Amino acid sequence: MSNGKLLIINGPGLSDLSDHNEVANDDLSLSVIEQKCIETSGEFGLEVDFRQNDDESELLRLLVDDNSNFDAFIINPAGLSKSSFIDYDAFSAAINKITNQGKPVIEVRIENIFIQGSSNPLRGNDSGVGLVSGLGKYGYVLAINSINKKLSNN
């Protein structure tokens, strides 16, 4: 048991997951994902704060301003990383600041981003950053499991 605090941030497009339901994710919704995250985090004694926002600047603000209030972060940038105008440098700086404090950051993507023509992952330094892609809501479960292990080892 870790007893840590986890912030899960979801970006643009995740309030409506109907497109993902066409690709074998039956009845997937943000509330289903949130419930699964709360359930999984609870099994490990992790306190979870689950948020969604369509505004890139608000997502960055959450990472920068709330970084001292949490022990670990899961980020699903969703529509942001499909955009050609995302500020990768700003996200990288925020992620690097978090990982330099020894806090794990895992990017979770519902879809498989390695399919041709899909989106790009966010970037951070090598230490403490992970990526889970293509596993639907179970990507969040895997990320929470990994964060629990990382926090338990610290």
PDB file of N, CA, C and O in Angstrom, residues 76-133:
ATOM      1  N   ASN A  76      -3.616  11.924 -19.822  1.00  0.00           N
ATOM      2  CA  ASN A  76      -4.110  11.520 -21.138  1.00  0.00           C
ATOM      3  C   ASN A  76      -4.384  12.825 -21.891  1.00  0.00           C
ATOM      4  O   ASN A  76      -5.410  13.460 -21.677  1.00  0.00           O
ATOM      5  N   PRO A  77      -3.450  13.236 -22.766  1.00  0.00           N
ATOM      6  CA  PRO A  77      -3.613  14.510 -23.461  1.00  0.00           C
ATOM      7  C   PRO A  77      -4.674  14.472 -24.552  1.00  0.00           C
ATOM      8  O   PRO A  77      -5.105  15.512 -25.034  1.00  0.00           O
ATOM      9  N   ALA A  78      -5.092  13.270 -24.942  1.00  0.00           N
ATOM     10  CA  ALA A  78      -6.142  13.063 -25.949  1.00  0.00           C
ATOM     11  C   ALA A  78      -5.951  13.980 -27.146  1.00  0.00           C
ATOM     12  O   ALA A  78      -4.930  13.934 -27.794  1.00  0.00           O
ATOM     13  N   GLY A  79      -6.936  14.829 -27.439  1.00  0.00           N
ATOM     14  CA  GLY A  79      -6.931  15.658 -28.634  1.00  0.00           C
ATOM     15  C   GLY A  79      -5.760  16.611 -28.743  1.00  0.00           C
ATOM     16  O   GLY A  79      -5.411  17.041 -29.831  1.00  0.00           O
ATOM     17  N   LEU A  80      -5.130  16.943 -27.623  1.00  0.00           N
ATOM     18  CA  LEU A  80      -3.994  17.864 -27.697  1.00  0.00           C
ATOM     19  C   LEU A  80      -2.867  17.312 -28.550  1.00  0.00           C
ATOM     20  O   LEU A  80      -2.284  18.015 -29.356  1.00  0.00           O
ATOM     21  N   SER A  81      -2.553  16.042 -28.371  1.00  0.00           N
ATOM     22  CA  SER A  81      -1.417  15.501 -29.095  1.00  0.00           C
ATOM     23  C   SER A  81      -1.743  15.192 -30.554  1.00  0.00           C
ATOM     24  O   SER A  81      -0.867  14.880 -31.333  1.00  0.00           O
ATOM     25  N   LYS A  82      -3.017  15.307 -30.931  1.00  0.00           N
ATOM     26  CA  LYS A  82      -3.387  15.173 -32.337  1.00  0.00           C
ATOM     27  C   LYS A  82      -3.264  16.517 -33.050  1.00  0.00           C
ATOM     28  O   LYS A  82      -3.332  16.606 -34.251  1.00  0.00           O
ATOM     29  N   SER A  83      -3.085  17.536 -32.264  1.00  0.00           N
ATOM     30  CA  SER A  83      -3.002  18.894 -32.776  1.00  0.00           C
ATOM     31  C   SER A  83      -1.574  19.186 -33.226  1.00  0.00           C
ATOM     32  O   SER A  83      -0.619  18.784 -32.581  1.00  0.00           O
ATOM     33  N   SER A  84      -1.443  19.905 -34.309  1.00  0.00           N
ATOM     34  CA  SER A  84      -0.102  20.270 -34.778  1.00  0.00           C
ATOM     35  C   SER A  84       0.428  21.482 -34.024  1.00  0.00           C
ATOM     36  O   SER A  84       1.582  21.834 -34.163  1.00  0.00           O
ATOM     37  N   PHE A  85      -0.395  22.106 -33.186  1.00  0.00           N
ATOM     38  CA  PHE A  85       0.056  23.310 -32.496  1.00  0.00           C
ATOM     39  C   PHE A  85       0.153  23.157 -30.980  1.00  0.00           C
ATOM     40  O   PHE A  85       0.210  24.137 -30.267  1.00  0.00           O
ATOM     41  N   ILE A  86       0.215  21.929 -30.483  1.00  0.00           N
ATOM     42  CA  ILE A  86       0.426  21.730 -29.050  1.00  0.00           C
ATOM     43  C   ILE A  86       1.810  22.256 -28.661  1.00  0.00           C
ATOM     44  O   ILE A  86       2.773  22.136 -29.423  1.00  0.00           O
ATOM     45  N   ASP A  87       1.912  22.840 -27.502  1.00  0.00           N
ATOM     46  CA  ASP A  87       3.181  23.368 -27.011  1.00  0.00           C
ATOM     47  C   ASP A  87       3.945  22.245 -26.304  1.00  0.00           C
ATOM     48  O   ASP A  87       3.912  22.123 -25.083  1.00  0.00           O
ATOM     49  N   TYR A  88       4.616  21.407 -27.102  1.00  0.00           N
ATOM     50  CA  TYR A  88       5.349  20.274 -26.550  1.00  0.00           C
ATOM     51  C   TYR A  88       6.424  20.728 -25.574  1.00  0.00           C
ATOM     52  O   TYR A  88       6.706  20.047 -24.591  1.00  0.00           O
ATOM     53  N   ASP A  89       7.055  21.876 -25.845  1.00  0.00           N
ATOM     54  CA  ASP A  89       8.109  22.370 -24.952  1.00  0.00           C
ATOM     55  C   ASP A  89       7.560  22.678 -23.564  1.00  0.00           C
ATOM     56  O   ASP A  89       8.187  22.360 -22.556  1.00  0.00           O
ATOM     57  N   ALA A  90       6.382  23.293 -23.502  1.00  0.00           N
ATOM     58  CA  ALA A  90       5.778  23.625 -22.205  1.00  0.00           C
ATOM     59  C   ALA A  90       5.404  22.353 -21.444  1.00  0.00           C
ATOM     60  O   ALA A  90       5.647  22.251 -20.234  1.00  0.00           O
ATOM     61  N   PHE A  91       4.819  21.380 -22.137  1.00  0.00           N
ATOM     62  CA  PHE A  91       4.472  20.116 -21.479  1.00  0.00           C
ATOM     63  C   PHE A  91       5.738  19.385 -21.030  1.00  0.00           C
ATOM     64  O   PHE A  91       5.789  18.847 -19.932  1.00  0.00           O
ATOM     65  N   SER A  92       6.761  19.381 -21.878  1.00  0.00           N
ATOM     66  CA  SER A  92       8.025  18.726 -21.506  1.00  0.00           C
ATOM     67  C   SER A  92       8.636  19.373 -20.274  1.00  0.00           C
ATOM     68  O   SER A  92       9.115  18.676 -19.378  1.00  0.00           O
ATOM     69  N   ALA A  93       8.628  20.698 -20.213  1.00  0.00           N
ATOM     70  CA  ALA A  93       9.176  21.405 -19.056  1.00  0.00           C
ATOM     71  C   ALA A  93       8.410  21.049 -17.785  1.00  0.00           C
ATOM     72  O   ALA A  93       9.007  20.801 -16.733  1.00  0.00           O
ATOM     73  N   ALA A  94       7.083  21.006 -17.880  1.00  0.00           N
ATOM     74  CA  ALA A  94       6.266  20.663 -16.707  1.00  0.00           C
ATOM     75  C   ALA A  94       6.521  19.220 -16.277  1.00  0.00           C
ATOM     76  O   ALA A  94       6.684  18.936 -15.083  1.00  0.00           O
ATOM     77  N   ILE A  95       6.560  18.307 -17.232  1.00  0.00           N
ATOM     78  CA  ILE A  95       6.801  16.895 -16.919  1.00  0.00           C
ATOM     79  C   ILE A  95       8.204  16.705 -16.342  1.00  0.00           C
ATOM     80  O   ILE A  95       8.400  15.975 -15.362  1.00  0.00           O
ATOM     81  N   ASN A  96       9.195  17.385 -16.912  1.00  0.00           N
ATOM     82  CA  ASN A  96      10.563  17.284 -16.398  1.00  0.00           C
ATOM     83  C   ASN A  96      10.660  17.811 -14.970  1.00  0.00           C
ATOM     84  O   ASN A  96      11.368  17.237 -14.134  1.00  0.00           O
ATOM     85  N   LYS A  97       9.967  18.888 -14.674  1.00  0.00           N
ATOM     86  CA  LYS A  97       9.971  19.453 -13.318  1.00  0.00           C
ATOM     87  C   LYS A  97       9.432  18.425 -12.320  1.00  0.00           C
ATOM     88  O   LYS A  97       9.975  18.251 -11.237  1.00  0.00           O
ATOM     89  N   ILE A  98       8.379  17.732 -12.711  1.00  0.00           N
ATOM     90  CA  ILE A  98       7.767  16.724 -11.842  1.00  0.00           C
ATOM     91  C   ILE A  98       8.705  15.529 -11.660  1.00  0.00           C
ATOM     92  O   ILE A  98       8.957  15.080 -10.539  1.00  0.00           O
ATOM     93  N   THR A  99       9.239  15.002 -12.758  1.00  0.00           N
ATOM     94  CA  THR A  99      10.085  13.806 -12.661  1.00  0.00           C
ATOM     95  C   THR A  99      11.411  14.112 -11.978  1.00  0.00           C
ATOM     96  O   THR A  99      11.987  13.233 -11.335  1.00  0.00           O
ATOM     97  N   ASN A 100      11.897  15.347 -12.090  1.00  0.00           N
ATOM     98  CA  ASN A 100      13.131  15.725 -11.396  1.00  0.00           C
ATOM     99  C   ASN A 100      12.944  15.715  -9.881  1.00  0.00           C
ATOM    100  O   ASN A 100      13.916  15.682  -9.133  1.00  0.00           O
ATOM    101  N   GLN A 101      11.707  15.748  -9.429  1.00  0.00           N
ATOM    102  CA  GLN A 101      11.400  15.646  -7.998  1.00  0.00           C
ATOM    103  C   GLN A 101      11.203  14.187  -7.588  1.00  0.00           C
ATOM    104  O   GLN A 101      10.802  13.900  -6.462  1.00  0.00           O
ATOM    105  N   GLY A 102      11.442  13.272  -8.522  1.00  0.00           N
ATOM    106  CA  GLY A 102      11.308  11.851  -8.237  1.00  0.00           C
ATOM    107  C   GLY A 102       9.873  11.343  -8.290  1.00  0.00           C
ATOM    108  O   GLY A 102       9.574  10.264  -7.786  1.00  0.00           O
ATOM    109  N   LYS A 103       8.986  12.111  -8.894  1.00  0.00           N
ATOM    110  CA  LYS A 103       7.580  11.726  -8.988  1.00  0.00           C
ATOM    111  C   LYS A 103       7.306  11.099 -10.350  1.00  0.00           C
ATOM    112  O   LYS A 103       7.686  11.647 -11.377  1.00  0.00           O
ATOM    113  N   PRO A 104       6.632   9.948 -10.361  1.00  0.00           N
ATOM    114  CA  PRO A 104       6.346   9.294 -11.642  1.00  0.00           C
ATOM    115  C   PRO A 104       5.235   9.994 -12.422  1.00  0.00           C
ATOM    116  O   PRO A 104       4.280  10.518 -11.848  1.00  0.00           O
ATOM    117  N   VAL A 105       5.395   9.989 -13.743  1.00  0.00           N
ATOM    118  CA  VAL A 105       4.404  10.518 -14.680  1.00  0.00           C
ATOM    119  C   VAL A 105       4.188   9.445 -15.741  1.00  0.00           C
ATOM    120  O   VAL A 105       5.153   8.971 -16.346  1.00  0.00           O
ATOM    121  N   ILE A 106       2.931   9.073 -15.949  1.00  0.00           N
ATOM    122  CA  ILE A 106       2.624   8.094 -16.981  1.00  0.00           C
ATOM    123  C   ILE A 106       1.573   8.676 -17.917  1.00  0.00           C
ATOM    124  O   ILE A 106       0.542   9.172 -17.464  1.00  0.00           O
ATOM    125  N   GLU A 107       1.875   8.647 -19.195  1.00  0.00           N
ATOM    126  CA  GLU A 107       0.903   9.062 -20.206  1.00  0.00           C
ATOM    127  C   GLU A 107       0.077   7.839 -20.581  1.00  0.00           C
ATOM    128  O   GLU A 107       0.622   6.773 -20.866  1.00  0.00           O
ATOM    129  N   VAL A 108      -1.239   7.994 -20.551  1.00  0.00           N
ATOM    130  CA  VAL A 108      -2.154   6.915 -20.913  1.00  0.00           C
ATOM    131  C   VAL A 108      -2.938   7.355 -22.135  1.00  0.00           C
ATOM    132  O   VAL A 108      -3.440   8.474 -22.197  1.00  0.00           O
ATOM    133  N   ARG A 109      -3.030   6.475 -23.112  1.00  0.00           N
ATOM    134  CA  ARG A 109      -3.809   6.740 -24.315  1.00  0.00           C
ATOM    135  C   ARG A 109      -4.763   5.587 -24.541  1.00  0.00           C
ATOM    136  O   ARG A 109      -4.359   4.426 -24.497  1.00  0.00           O
ATOM    137  N   ILE A 110      -6.020   5.875 -24.732  1.00  0.00           N
ATOM    138  CA  ILE A 110      -7.030   4.844 -24.982  1.00  0.00           C
ATOM    139  C   ILE A 110      -6.729   4.133 -26.292  1.00  0.00           C
ATOM    140  O   ILE A 110      -6.776   2.918 -26.384  1.00  0.00           O
ATOM    141  N   GLU A 111      -6.385   4.921 -27.303  1.00  0.00           N
ATOM    142  CA  GLU A 111      -6.121   4.363 -28.629  1.00  0.00           C
ATOM    143  C   GLU A 111      -4.655   3.976 -28.770  1.00  0.00           C
ATOM    144  O   GLU A 111      -3.818   4.399 -27.977  1.00  0.00           O
ATOM    145  N   ASN A 112      -4.355   3.179 -29.772  1.00  0.00           N
ATOM    146  CA  ASN A 112      -2.991   2.797 -30.089  1.00  0.00           C
ATOM    147  C   ASN A 112      -2.362   3.918 -30.915  1.00  0.00           C
ATOM    148  O   ASN A 112      -2.687   4.096 -32.084  1.00  0.00           O
ATOM    149  N   ILE A 113      -1.450   4.657 -30.297  1.00  0.00           N
ATOM    150  CA  ILE A 113      -0.856   5.809 -30.994  1.00  0.00           C
ATOM    151  C   ILE A 113       0.201   5.404 -32.007  1.00  0.00           C
ATOM    152  O   ILE A 113       0.718   6.248 -32.731  1.00  0.00           O
ATOM    153  N   PHE A 114       0.514   4.126 -32.069  1.00  0.00           N
ATOM    154  CA  PHE A 114       1.536   3.677 -33.007  1.00  0.00           C
ATOM    155  C   PHE A 114       0.964   3.268 -34.357  1.00  0.00           C
ATOM    156  O   PHE A 114       1.689   2.849 -35.246  1.00  0.00           O
ATOM    157  N   ILE A 115      -0.346   3.408 -34.502  1.00  0.00           N
ATOM    158  CA  ILE A 115      -0.975   3.186 -35.797  1.00  0.00           C
ATOM    159  C   ILE A 115      -0.647   4.377 -36.684  1.00  0.00           C
ATOM    160  O   ILE A 115      -0.699   5.526 -36.248  1.00  0.00           O
ATOM    161  N   GLN A 116      -0.329   4.123 -37.928  1.00  0.00           N
ATOM    162  CA  GLN A 116       0.049   5.183 -38.852  1.00  0.00           C
ATOM    163  C   GLN A 116      -1.014   6.273 -38.902  1.00  0.00           C
ATOM    164  O   GLN A 116      -2.204   5.993 -38.986  1.00  0.00           O
ATOM    165  N   GLY A 117      -0.562   7.513 -38.827  1.00  0.00           N
ATOM    166  CA  GLY A 117      -1.465   8.654 -38.903  1.00  0.00           C
ATOM    167  C   GLY A 117      -2.083   9.029 -37.573  1.00  0.00           C
ATOM    168  O   GLY A 117      -2.891   9.927 -37.490  1.00  0.00           O
ATOM    169  N   SER A 118      -1.688   8.339 -36.510  1.00  0.00           N
ATOM    170  CA  SER A 118      -2.221   8.655 -35.193  1.00  0.00           C
ATOM    171  C   SER A 118      -1.421   9.801 -34.580  1.00  0.00           C
ATOM    172  O   SER A 118      -0.645  10.462 -35.253  1.00  0.00           O
ATOM    173  N   SER A 119      -1.598  10.037 -33.311  1.00  0.00           N
ATOM    174  CA  SER A 119      -0.975  11.173 -32.645  1.00  0.00           C
ATOM    175  C   SER A 119       0.371  10.816 -32.032  1.00  0.00           C
ATOM    176  O   SER A 119       0.774   9.667 -32.001  1.00  0.00           O
ATOM    177  N   ASN A 120       1.048  11.840 -31.526  1.00  0.00           N
ATOM    178  CA  ASN A 120       2.366  11.681 -30.932  1.00  0.00           C
ATOM    179  C   ASN A 120       2.281  11.695 -29.412  1.00  0.00           C
ATOM    180  O   ASN A 120       1.446  12.387 -28.846  1.00  0.00           O
ATOM    181  N   PRO A 121       3.197  10.976 -28.749  1.00  0.00           N
ATOM    182  CA  PRO A 121       3.230  11.050 -27.292  1.00  0.00           C
ATOM    183  C   PRO A 121       3.846  12.367 -26.827  1.00  0.00           C
ATOM    184  O   PRO A 121       4.569  13.028 -27.574  1.00  0.00           O
ATOM    185  N   LEU A 122       3.554  12.735 -25.578  1.00  0.00           N
ATOM    186  CA  LEU A 122       4.215  13.879 -24.960  1.00  0.00           C
ATOM    187  C   LEU A 122       5.662  13.500 -24.718  1.00  0.00           C
ATOM    188  O   LEU A 122       6.028  12.329 -24.771  1.00  0.00           O
ATOM    189  N   ARG A 123       6.486  14.501 -24.411  1.00  0.00           N
ATOM    190  CA  ARG A 123       7.906  14.215 -24.207  1.00  0.00           C
ATOM    191  C   ARG A 123       8.344  14.689 -22.828  1.00  0.00           C
ATOM    192  O   ARG A 123       7.921  15.723 -22.356  1.00  0.00           O
ATOM    193  N   GLY A 124       9.229  13.906 -22.244  1.00  0.00           N
ATOM    194  CA  GLY A 124       9.829  14.262 -20.964  1.00  0.00           C
ATOM    195  C   GLY A 124      11.188  13.600 -20.896  1.00  0.00           C
ATOM    196  O   GLY A 124      11.574  12.874 -21.807  1.00  0.00           O
ATOM    197  N   ASN A 125      11.914  13.855 -19.803  1.00  0.00           N
ATOM    198  CA  ASN A 125      13.209  13.188 -19.689  1.00  0.00           C
ATOM    199  C   ASN A 125      12.989  11.701 -19.452  1.00  0.00           C
ATOM    200  O   ASN A 125      11.875  11.257 -19.192  1.00  0.00           O
ATOM    201  N   ASP A 126      14.028  10.919 -19.551  1.00  0.00           N
ATOM    202  CA  ASP A 126      13.906   9.460 -19.488  1.00  0.00           C
ATOM    203  C   ASP A 126      13.485   8.937 -18.116  1.00  0.00           C
ATOM    204  O   ASP A 126      12.904   7.886 -18.006  1.00  0.00           O
ATOM    205  N   SER A 127      13.800   9.666 -17.091  1.00  0.00           N
ATOM    206  CA  SER A 127      13.570   9.174 -15.737  1.00  0.00           C
ATOM    207  C   SER A 127      12.141   9.430 -15.270  1.00  0.00           C
ATOM    208  O   SER A 127      11.681  10.558 -15.239  1.00  0.00           O
ATOM    209  N   GLY A 128      11.444   8.371 -14.907  1.00  0.00           N
ATOM    210  CA  GLY A 128      10.133   8.528 -14.294  1.00  0.00           C
ATOM    211  C   GLY A 128       8.967   8.726 -15.226  1.00  0.00           C
ATOM    212  O   GLY A 128       7.862   8.983 -14.774  1.00  0.00           O
ATOM    213  N   VAL A 129       9.176   8.636 -16.541  1.00  0.00           N
ATOM    214  CA  VAL A 129       8.087   8.841 -17.492  1.00  0.00           C
ATOM    215  C   VAL A 129       7.776   7.522 -18.183  1.00  0.00           C
ATOM    216  O   VAL A 129       8.678   6.808 -18.615  1.00  0.00           O
ATOM    217  N   GLY A 130       6.488   7.201 -18.286  1.00  0.00           N
ATOM    218  CA  GLY A 130       6.079   5.983 -18.960  1.00  0.00           C
ATOM    219  C   GLY A 130       4.942   6.269 -19.923  1.00  0.00           C
ATOM    220  O   GLY A 130       4.350   7.344 -19.898  1.00  0.00           O
ATOM    221  N   LEU A 131       4.620   5.291 -20.769  1.00  0.00           N
ATOM    222  CA  LEU A 131       3.550   5.421 -21.750  1.00  0.00           C
ATOM    223  C   LEU A 131       2.793   4.107 -21.843  1.00  0.00           C
ATOM    224  O   LEU A 131       3.407   3.041 -21.972  1.00  0.00           O
ATOM    225  N   VAL A 132       1.459   4.189 -21.754  1.00  0.00           N
ATOM    226  CA  VAL A 132       0.584   3.036 -21.966  1.00  0.00           C
ATOM    227  C   VAL A 132      -0.377   3.436 -23.079  1.00  0.00           C
ATOM    228  O   VAL A 132      -1.034   4.469 -22.984  1.00  0.00           O
ATOM    229  N   SER A 133      -0.467   2.624 -24.121  1.00  0.00           N
ATOM    230  CA  SER A 133      -1.267   2.995 -25.282  1.00  0.00           C
ATOM    231  C   SER A 133      -2.026   1.801 -25.842  1.00  0.00           C
ATOM    232  O   SER A 133      -1.483   0.706 -25.929  1.00  0.00           O
TER     233      SER A 133
END
